[in-house]
Coordinates of C-alpha atoms (C1' of nucleotides) and ligand atoms in Angstrom, one line a residue:
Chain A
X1 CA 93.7 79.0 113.3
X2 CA 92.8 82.5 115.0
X3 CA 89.6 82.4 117.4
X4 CA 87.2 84.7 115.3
X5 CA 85.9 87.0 118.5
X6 CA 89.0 88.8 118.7
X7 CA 88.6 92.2 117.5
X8 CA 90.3 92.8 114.4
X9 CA 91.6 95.9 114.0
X10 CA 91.0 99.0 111.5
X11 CA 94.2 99.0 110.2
X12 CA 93.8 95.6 109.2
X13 CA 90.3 96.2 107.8
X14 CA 91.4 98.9 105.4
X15 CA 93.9 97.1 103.7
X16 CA 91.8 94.4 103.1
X17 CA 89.6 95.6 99.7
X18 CA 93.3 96.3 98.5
X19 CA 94.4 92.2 99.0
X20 CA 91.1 92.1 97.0
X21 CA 91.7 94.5 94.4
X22 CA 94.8 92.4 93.5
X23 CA 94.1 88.8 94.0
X24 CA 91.2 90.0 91.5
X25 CA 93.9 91.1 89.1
X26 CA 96.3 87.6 89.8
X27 CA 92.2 85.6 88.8
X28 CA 91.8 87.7 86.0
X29 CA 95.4 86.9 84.8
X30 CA 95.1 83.3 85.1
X31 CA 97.8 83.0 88.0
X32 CA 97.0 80.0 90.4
X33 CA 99.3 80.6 93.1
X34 CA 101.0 82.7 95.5
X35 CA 103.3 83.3 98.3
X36 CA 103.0 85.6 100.8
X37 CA 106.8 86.9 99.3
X38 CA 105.9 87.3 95.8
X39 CA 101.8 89.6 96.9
X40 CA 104.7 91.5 98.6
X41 CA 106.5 92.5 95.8
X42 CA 102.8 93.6 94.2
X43 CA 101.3 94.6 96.5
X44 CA 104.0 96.5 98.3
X45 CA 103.0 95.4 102.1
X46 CA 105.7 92.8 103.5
X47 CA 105.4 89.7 103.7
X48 CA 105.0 89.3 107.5
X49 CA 102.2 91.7 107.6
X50 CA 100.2 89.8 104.6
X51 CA 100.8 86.5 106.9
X52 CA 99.7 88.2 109.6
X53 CA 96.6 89.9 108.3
X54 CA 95.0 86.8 106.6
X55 CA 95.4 84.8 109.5
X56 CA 93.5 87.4 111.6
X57 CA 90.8 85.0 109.3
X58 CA 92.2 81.9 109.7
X59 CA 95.2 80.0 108.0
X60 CA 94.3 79.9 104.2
X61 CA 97.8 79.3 103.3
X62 CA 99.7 75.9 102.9
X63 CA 103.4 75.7 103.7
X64 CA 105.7 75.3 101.6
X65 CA 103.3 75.9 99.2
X66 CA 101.4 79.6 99.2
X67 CA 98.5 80.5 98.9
X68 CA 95.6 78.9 96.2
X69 CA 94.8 82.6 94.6
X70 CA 91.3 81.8 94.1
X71 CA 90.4 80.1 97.3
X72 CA 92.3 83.1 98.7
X73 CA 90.0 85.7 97.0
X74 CA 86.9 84.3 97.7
X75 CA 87.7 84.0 101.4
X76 CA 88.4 88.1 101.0
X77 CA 85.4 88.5 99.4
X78 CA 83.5 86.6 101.8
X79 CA 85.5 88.6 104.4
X80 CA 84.3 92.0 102.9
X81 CA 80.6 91.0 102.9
X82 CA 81.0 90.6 99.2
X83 CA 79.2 87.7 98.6
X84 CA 76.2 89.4 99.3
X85 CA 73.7 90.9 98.0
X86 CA 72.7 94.8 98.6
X87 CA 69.9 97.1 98.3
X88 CA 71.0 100.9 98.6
X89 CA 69.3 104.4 97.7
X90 CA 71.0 107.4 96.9
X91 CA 70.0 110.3 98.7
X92 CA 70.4 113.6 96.9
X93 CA 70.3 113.5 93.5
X94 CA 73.0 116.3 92.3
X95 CA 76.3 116.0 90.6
X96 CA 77.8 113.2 92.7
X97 CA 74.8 111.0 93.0
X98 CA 73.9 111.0 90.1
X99 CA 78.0 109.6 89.4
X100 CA 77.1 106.9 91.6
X101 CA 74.3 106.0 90.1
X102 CA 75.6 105.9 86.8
X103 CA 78.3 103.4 87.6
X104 CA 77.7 100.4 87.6
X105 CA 80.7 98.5 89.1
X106 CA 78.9 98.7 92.1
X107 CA 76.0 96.9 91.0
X108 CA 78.2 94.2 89.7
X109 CA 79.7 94.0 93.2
X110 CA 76.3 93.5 94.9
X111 CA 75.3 97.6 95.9
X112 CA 72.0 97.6 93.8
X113 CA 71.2 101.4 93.7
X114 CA 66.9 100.9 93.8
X115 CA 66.0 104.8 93.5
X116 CA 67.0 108.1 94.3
X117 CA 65.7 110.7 96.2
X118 CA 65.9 114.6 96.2
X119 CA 63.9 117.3 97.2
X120 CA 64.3 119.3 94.3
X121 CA 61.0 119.4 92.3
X122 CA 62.9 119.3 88.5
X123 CA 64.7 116.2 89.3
X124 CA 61.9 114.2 90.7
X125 CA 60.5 112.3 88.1
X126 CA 63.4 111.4 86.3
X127 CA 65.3 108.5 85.7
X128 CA 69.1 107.4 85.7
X129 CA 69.7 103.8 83.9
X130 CA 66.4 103.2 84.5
X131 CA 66.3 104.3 88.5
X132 CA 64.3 106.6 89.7
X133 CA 64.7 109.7 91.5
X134 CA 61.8 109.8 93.9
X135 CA 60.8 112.7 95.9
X136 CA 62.3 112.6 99.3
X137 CA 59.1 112.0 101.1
X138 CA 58.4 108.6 99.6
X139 CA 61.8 107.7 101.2
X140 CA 59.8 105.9 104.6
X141 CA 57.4 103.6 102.5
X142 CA 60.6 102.8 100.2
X143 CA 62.7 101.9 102.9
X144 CA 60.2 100.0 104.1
X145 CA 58.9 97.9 101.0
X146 CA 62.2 97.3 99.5
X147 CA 64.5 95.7 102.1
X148 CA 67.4 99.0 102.0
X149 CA 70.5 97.9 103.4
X150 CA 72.9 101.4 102.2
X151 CA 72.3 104.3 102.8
X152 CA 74.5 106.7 100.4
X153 CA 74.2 110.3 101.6
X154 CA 74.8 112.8 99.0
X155 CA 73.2 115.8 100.1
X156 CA 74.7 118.9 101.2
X157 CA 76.5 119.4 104.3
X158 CA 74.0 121.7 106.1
X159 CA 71.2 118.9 105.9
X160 CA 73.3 115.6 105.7
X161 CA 72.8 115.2 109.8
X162 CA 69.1 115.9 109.7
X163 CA 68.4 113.4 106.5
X164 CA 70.8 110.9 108.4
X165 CA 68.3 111.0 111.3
X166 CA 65.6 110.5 109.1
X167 CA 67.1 107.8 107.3
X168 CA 67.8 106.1 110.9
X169 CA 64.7 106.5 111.7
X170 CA 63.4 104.7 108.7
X171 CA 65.5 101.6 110.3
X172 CA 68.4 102.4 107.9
X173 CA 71.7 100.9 109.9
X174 CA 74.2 101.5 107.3
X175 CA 75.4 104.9 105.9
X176 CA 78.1 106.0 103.2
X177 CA 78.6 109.7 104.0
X178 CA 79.8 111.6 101.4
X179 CA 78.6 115.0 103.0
X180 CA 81.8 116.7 104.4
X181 CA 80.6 116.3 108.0
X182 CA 81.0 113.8 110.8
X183 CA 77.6 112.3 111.5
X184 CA 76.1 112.0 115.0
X185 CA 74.3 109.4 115.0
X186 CA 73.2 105.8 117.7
X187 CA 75.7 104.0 118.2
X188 CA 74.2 101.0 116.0
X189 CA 74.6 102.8 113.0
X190 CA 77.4 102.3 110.6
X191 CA 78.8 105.0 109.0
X192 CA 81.7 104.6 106.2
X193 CA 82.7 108.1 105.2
X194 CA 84.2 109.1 102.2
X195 CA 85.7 112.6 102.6
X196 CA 86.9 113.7 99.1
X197 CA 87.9 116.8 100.4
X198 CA 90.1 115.4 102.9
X199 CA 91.7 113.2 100.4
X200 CA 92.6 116.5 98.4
X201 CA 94.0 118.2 101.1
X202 CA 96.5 115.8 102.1
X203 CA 97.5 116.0 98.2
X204 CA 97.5 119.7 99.0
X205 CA 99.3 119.2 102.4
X206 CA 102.3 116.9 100.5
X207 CA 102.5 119.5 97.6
X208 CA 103.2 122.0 100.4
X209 CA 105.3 120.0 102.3
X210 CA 107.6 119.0 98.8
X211 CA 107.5 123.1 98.0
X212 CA 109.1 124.0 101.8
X213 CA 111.8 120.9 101.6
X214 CA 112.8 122.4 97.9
X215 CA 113.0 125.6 99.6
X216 CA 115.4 124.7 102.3
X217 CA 117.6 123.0 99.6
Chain B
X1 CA 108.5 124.8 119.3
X2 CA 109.7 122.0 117.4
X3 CA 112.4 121.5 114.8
X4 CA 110.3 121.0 111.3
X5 CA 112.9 118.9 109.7
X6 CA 111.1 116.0 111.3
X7 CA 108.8 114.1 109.0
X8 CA 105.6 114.2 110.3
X9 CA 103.7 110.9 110.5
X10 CA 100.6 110.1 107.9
X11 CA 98.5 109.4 110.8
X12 CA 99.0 113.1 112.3
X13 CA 98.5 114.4 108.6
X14 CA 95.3 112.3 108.0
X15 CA 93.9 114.1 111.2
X16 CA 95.0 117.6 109.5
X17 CA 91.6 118.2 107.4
X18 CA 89.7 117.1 109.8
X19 CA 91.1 119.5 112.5
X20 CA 90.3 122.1 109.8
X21 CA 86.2 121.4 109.3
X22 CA 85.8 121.1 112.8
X23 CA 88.0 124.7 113.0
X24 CA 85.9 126.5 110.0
X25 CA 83.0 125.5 112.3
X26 CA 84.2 127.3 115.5
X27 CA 84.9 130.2 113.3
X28 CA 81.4 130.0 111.7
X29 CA 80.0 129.9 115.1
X30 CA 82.2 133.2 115.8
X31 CA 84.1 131.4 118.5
X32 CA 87.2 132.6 119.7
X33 CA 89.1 130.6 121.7
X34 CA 89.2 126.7 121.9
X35 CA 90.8 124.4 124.9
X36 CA 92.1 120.9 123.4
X37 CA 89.9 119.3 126.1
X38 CA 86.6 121.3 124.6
X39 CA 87.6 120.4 120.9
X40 CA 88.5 116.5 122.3
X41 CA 85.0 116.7 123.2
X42 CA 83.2 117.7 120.4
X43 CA 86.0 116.2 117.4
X44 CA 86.5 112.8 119.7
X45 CA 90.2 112.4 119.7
X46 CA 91.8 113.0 123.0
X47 CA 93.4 116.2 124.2
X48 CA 96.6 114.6 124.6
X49 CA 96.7 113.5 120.6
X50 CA 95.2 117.1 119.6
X51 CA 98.3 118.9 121.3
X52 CA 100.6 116.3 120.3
X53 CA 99.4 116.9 116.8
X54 CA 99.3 120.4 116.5
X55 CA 102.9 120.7 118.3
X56 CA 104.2 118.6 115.4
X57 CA 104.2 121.8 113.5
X58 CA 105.1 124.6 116.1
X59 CA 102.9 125.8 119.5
X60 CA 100.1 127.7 118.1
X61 CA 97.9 127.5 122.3
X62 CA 98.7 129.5 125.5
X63 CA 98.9 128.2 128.5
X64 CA 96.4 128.8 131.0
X65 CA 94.2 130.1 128.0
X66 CA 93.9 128.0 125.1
X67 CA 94.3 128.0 121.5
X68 CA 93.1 131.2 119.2
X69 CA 90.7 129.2 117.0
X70 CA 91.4 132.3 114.4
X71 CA 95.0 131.8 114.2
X72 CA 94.9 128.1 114.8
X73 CA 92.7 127.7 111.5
X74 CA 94.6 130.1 109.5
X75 CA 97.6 127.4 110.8
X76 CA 96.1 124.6 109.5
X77 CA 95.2 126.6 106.5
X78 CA 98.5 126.9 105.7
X79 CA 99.9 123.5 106.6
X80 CA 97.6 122.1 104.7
X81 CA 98.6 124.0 101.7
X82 CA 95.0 126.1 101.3
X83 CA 96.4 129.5 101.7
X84 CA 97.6 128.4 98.0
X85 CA 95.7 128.2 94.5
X86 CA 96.5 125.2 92.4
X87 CA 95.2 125.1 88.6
X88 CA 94.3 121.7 88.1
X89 CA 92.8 119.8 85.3
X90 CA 90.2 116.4 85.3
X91 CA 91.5 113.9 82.5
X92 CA 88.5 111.6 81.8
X93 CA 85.5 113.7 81.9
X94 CA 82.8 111.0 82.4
X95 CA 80.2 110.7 85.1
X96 CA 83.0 111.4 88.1
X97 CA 85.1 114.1 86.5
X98 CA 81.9 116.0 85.7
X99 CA 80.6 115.9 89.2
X100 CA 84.0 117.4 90.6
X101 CA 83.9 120.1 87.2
X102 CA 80.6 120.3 88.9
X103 CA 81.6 121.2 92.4
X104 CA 82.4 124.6 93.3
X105 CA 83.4 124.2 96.8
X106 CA 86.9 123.1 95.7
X107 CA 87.5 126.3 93.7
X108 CA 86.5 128.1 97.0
X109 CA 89.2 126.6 98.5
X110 CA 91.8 127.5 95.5
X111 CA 91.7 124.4 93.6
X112 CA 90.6 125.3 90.1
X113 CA 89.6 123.5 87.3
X114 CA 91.0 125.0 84.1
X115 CA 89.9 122.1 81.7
X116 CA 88.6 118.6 81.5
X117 CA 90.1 116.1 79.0
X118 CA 88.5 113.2 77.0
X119 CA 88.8 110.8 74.1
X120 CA 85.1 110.6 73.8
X121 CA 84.3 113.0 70.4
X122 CA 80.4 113.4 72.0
X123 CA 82.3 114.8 74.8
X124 CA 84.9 117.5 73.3
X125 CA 83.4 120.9 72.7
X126 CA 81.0 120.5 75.9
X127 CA 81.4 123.0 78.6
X128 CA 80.4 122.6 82.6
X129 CA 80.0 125.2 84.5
X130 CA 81.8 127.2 81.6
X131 CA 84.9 125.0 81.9
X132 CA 85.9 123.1 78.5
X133 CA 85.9 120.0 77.8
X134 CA 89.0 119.3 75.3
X135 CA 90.8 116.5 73.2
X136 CA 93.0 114.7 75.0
X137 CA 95.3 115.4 72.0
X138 CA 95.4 119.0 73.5
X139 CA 96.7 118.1 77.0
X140 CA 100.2 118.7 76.8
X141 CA 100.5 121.8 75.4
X142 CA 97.9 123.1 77.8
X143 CA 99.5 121.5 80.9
X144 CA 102.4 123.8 79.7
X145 CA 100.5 126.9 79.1
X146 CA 98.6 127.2 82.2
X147 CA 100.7 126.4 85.2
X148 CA 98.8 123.2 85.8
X149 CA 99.8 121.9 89.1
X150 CA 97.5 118.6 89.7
X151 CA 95.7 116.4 87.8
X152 CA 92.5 114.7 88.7
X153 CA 92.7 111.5 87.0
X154 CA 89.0 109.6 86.3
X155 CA 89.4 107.6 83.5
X156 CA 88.2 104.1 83.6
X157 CA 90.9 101.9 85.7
X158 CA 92.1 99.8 82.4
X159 CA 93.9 102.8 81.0
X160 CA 94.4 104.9 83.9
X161 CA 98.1 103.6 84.5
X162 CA 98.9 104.8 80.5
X163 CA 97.3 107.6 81.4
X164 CA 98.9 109.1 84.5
X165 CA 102.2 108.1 82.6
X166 CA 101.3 110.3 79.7
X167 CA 100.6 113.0 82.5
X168 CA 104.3 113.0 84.2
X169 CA 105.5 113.0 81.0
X170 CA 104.1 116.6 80.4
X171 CA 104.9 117.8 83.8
X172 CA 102.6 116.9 85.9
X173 CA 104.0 116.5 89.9
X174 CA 100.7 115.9 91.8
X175 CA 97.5 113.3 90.9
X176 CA 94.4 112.7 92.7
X177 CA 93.5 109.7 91.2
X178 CA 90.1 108.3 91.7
X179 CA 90.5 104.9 89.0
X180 CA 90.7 101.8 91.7
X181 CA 94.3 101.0 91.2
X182 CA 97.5 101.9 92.6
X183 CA 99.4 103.9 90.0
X184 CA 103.6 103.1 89.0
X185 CA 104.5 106.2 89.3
X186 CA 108.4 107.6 89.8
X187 CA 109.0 108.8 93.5
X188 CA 108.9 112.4 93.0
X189 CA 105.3 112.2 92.0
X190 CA 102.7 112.6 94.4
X191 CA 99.8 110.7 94.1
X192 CA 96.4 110.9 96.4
X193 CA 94.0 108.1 96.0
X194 CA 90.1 108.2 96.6
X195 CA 89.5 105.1 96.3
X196 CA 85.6 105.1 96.7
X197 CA 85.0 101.4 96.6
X198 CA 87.4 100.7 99.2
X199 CA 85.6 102.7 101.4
X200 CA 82.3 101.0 100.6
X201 CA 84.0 97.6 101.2
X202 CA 84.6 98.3 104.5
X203 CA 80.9 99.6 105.3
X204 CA 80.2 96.2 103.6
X205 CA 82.8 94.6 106.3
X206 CA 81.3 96.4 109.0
X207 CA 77.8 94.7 108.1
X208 CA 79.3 91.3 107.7
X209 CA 80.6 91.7 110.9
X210 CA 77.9 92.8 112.6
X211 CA 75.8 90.1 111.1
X212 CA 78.0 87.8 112.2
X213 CA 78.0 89.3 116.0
X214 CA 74.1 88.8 115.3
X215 CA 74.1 85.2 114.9
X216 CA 76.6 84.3 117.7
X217 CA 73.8 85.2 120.2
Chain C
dA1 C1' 112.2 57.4 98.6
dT2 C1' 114.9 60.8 100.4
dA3 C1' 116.8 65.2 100.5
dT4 C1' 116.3 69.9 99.7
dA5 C1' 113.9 74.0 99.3
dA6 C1' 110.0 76.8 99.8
dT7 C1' 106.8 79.1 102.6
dC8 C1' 103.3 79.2 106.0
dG9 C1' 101.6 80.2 110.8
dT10 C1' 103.1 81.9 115.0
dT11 C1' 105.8 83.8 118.5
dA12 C1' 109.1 87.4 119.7
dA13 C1' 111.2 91.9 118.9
dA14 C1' 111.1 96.5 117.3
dA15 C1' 108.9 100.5 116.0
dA16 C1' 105.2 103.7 115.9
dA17 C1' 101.3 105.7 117.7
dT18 C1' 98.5 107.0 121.4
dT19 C1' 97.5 108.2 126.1
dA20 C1' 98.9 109.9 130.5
dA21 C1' 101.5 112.7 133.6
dC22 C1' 103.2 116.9 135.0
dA23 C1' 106.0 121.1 135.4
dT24 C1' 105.3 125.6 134.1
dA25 C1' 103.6 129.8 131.7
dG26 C1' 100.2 132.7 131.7
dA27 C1' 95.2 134.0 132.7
dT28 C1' 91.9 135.2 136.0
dT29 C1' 90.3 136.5 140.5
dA30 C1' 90.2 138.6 144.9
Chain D
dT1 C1' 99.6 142.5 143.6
dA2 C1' 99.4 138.0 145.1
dA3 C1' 97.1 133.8 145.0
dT4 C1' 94.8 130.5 142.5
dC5 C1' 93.5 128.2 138.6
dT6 C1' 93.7 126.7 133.7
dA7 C1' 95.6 124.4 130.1
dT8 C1' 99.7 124.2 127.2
dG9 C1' 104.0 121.9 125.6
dT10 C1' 106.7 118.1 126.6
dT11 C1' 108.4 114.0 128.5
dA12 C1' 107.3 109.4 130.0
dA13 C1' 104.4 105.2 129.9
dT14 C1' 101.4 102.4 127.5
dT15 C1' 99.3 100.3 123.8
dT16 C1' 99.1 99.1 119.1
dT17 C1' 101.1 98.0 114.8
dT18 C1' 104.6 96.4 112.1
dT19 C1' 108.6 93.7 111.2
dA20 C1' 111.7 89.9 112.0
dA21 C1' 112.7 85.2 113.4
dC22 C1' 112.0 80.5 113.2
dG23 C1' 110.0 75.8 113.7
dA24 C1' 106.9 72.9 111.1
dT25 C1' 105.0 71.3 107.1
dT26 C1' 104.5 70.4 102.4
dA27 C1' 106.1 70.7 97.5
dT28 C1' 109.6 69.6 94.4
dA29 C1' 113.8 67.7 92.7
dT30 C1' 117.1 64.0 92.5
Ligands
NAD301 N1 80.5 116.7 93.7 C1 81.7 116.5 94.3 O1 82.7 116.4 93.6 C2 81.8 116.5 95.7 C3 83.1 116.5 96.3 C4 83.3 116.4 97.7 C5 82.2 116.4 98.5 N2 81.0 116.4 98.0 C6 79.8 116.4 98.9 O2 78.8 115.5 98.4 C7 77.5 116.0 98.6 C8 76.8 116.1 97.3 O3 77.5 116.9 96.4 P1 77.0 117.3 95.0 O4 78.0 117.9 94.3 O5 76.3 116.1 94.4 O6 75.9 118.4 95.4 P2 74.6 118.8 94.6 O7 74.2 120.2 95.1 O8 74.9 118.7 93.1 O9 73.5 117.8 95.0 C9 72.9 117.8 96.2 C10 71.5 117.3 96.0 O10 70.9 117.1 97.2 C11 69.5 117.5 97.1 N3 69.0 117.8 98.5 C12 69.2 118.9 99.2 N4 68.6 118.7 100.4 C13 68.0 117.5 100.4 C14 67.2 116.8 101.3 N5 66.9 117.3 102.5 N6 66.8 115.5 100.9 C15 67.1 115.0 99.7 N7 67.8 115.7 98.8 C16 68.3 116.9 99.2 C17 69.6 118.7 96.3 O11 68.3 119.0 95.7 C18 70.6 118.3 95.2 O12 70.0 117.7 94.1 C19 77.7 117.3 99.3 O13 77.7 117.2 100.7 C20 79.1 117.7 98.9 O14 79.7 118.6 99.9 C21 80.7 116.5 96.6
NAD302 N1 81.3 107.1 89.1 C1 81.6 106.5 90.3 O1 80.7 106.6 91.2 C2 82.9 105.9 90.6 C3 83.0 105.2 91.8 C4 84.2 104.6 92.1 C5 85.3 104.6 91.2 N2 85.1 105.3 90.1 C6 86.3 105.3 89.1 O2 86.4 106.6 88.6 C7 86.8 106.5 87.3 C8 85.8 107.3 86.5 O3 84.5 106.8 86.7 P1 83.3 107.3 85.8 O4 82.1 106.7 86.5 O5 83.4 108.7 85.7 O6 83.5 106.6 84.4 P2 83.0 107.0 83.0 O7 83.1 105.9 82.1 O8 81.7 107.7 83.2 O9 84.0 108.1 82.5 C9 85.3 107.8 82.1 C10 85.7 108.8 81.0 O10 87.0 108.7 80.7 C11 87.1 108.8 79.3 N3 88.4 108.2 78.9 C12 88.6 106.9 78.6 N4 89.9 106.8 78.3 C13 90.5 108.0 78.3 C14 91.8 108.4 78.0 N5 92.7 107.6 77.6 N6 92.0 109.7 78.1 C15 91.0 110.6 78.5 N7 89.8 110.2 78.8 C16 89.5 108.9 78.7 C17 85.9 108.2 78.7 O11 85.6 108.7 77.5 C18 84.8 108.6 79.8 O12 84.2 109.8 79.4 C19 86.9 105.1 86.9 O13 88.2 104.6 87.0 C20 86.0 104.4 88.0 O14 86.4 103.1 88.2 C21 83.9 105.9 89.7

DNA sequence: ATATAATCGTTAAAAAATTAACATAGATTA
DNA sequence: TAATCTATGTTAATTTTTTAACGATTATAT
């Protein structure tokens, strides 16, 4: 058993909602147990390094036995914050909020989107599966009455810092960035980006990278 | 000046687009030259990684001077693959693909969308931004027809394996795949995945965590 | 019930990534 | 023009991450 002060690290944090993603699949399919071995072959991390990860958490394994699949995937979910319960807004109300407020895995998951807000006059007023897009100045109050955990930021690059501020100083500790832009903000503040753009260009980059090897050849 | 044949590590190439925002910005700002200990400070890795990074691919700096930030970013323009243009298409053209049909910054930056694809029969015949939505029926023939180079997969995640299958099949070399599951794919295709609820497990870690950190006081 | 096999948790080794050090090329200044 | 300073490219040291090894424990088979 692993004293739980140590700081785990990043690299060990991101693979996590994977181990997730497919102990979800092994519930789903009615599979009981597992060894560390056989999530390798899935999974395609080795076998050391799925030992080693979990018991950055504590040893939920038995020898000679495996792993109980759906003991194991509530501890991850426990892990991940996912037995919990979220209240988020969107902020900005274009093409890629709106997305996000349209699916609604996340609500299944816990993320609650409770409104939107936007500046832009013609959105205000309207609704997506029954949420509300709110004008942007009703954003203190709502912060306020309705217990927001998540911030998602979805506004354009040239504002996202400024609206960030706001939201922090609305008491919002938690941001998912989607604005291509790395937020300045306290030090208090999470902030989760997700950089679509970034993810493209390292498709981009390996495209490039296959087109100067076939070149060579 | 370093040999290329070297495989360059994923960490150094997960830095690359983030080198190039930070870059774009210095050339918004008309700046002209950049030390590595100036763009340390304001892009927070140290000076030591940014010239390690950068030397992966040949020395762009000067010593006793600096780096051009002009020619530096038209090098990572390049490495990255954006002095290119890839046609692409979006193959599920639900609330996700029609926020990216929706998003003209990625044109700007070569990647153009020549079509969206769906089963949905509300869907076909719809147009975003002037870009059609078509019959999946019709993919083939058009992935032949119009040099299609990558394939933006955002179907739901229960058919997106079948899916990307039916995509190689017909040519297709590079996927950005945005359905939360890890794609079977032969080796020669390249696959890119935003995975957007991974990222919002971890900012659901982070707050578990902290939480946690909270009630150990 | 005993032996055998499976497989964890953990420690050790290896590999990879990051940071530091520094010699040197070139810019700048006097 | 010479002297000084700056900041790279590169090599070396350090740190982190990953992989391998293995003793201990439990399941399973005989
Ligand atoms: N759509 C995509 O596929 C995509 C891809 C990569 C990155 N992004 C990034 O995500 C963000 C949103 O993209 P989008 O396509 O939804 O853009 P969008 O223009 O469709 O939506 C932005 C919305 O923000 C609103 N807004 C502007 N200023 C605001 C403010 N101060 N407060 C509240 N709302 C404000 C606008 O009225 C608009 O409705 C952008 O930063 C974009 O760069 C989007
Ligand atoms: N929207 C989000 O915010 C979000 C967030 C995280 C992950 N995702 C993932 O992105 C993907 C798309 O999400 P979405 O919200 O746009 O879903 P969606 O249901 O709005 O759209 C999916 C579209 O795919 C089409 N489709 C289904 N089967 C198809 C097939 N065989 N060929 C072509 N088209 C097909 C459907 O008709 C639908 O229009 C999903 O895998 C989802 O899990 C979405």
């Amino acid at each position: 058993m692993q004293r739980r002060t140590s700081k785990v690290s990043d690299a060990v944090i991101r693979r996590l909602p994977r181990y997730h993603r497919y102990l979800e699949e092994l519930v789903r399919d009615g599979i009981k147990r597992i060894s560390s071995k056989e999530l390798s072959r899935r999974i395609g991390f080795t076998a050391s390094q799925i030992r080693q990860d979990f018991n950055c958490f504590g040893g939920f394994g038995q020898q000679g036995y495996g792993y109980n699949v759906e003991l194991l995937y509530n501890e991850i979910k426990k892990i991940l914050g996912l037995n919990e319960r979220y209240n988020t807004i969107i902020v900005g109300a274009g093409n890629l909020g709106q997305a996000i407020a349209n699916y609604t895995n996340f609500r299944k998951r816990g993320f609650e989107v409770k409104a939107l807000f936007d500046i832009n006059p013609k959105l205000i007023g309207l609704s997506i599966r029954g949420i509300e897009i709110l004008d942007i100045d009703k954003m203190g109050e709502f912060v306020r009455d309705n217990d927001v955990k998540i911030a998602i930021l979805c506004t354009p690059r040239e504002n996202a810092q400024q609206v960030a501020e706001t939201l922090v100083e609305y008491g919002i500790k938690s941001i998912w960035n989607f604005a291509p832009i790395d937020l300045d903000l306290p030090n208090d503040v999470i902030v989760e980006n997700a950089h679509l753009s970034d993810s493209l260009y390292v498709l981009s980059y390996r495209m490039a990278e296959r087109e100067k090897e076939n070149k060579e050849k």
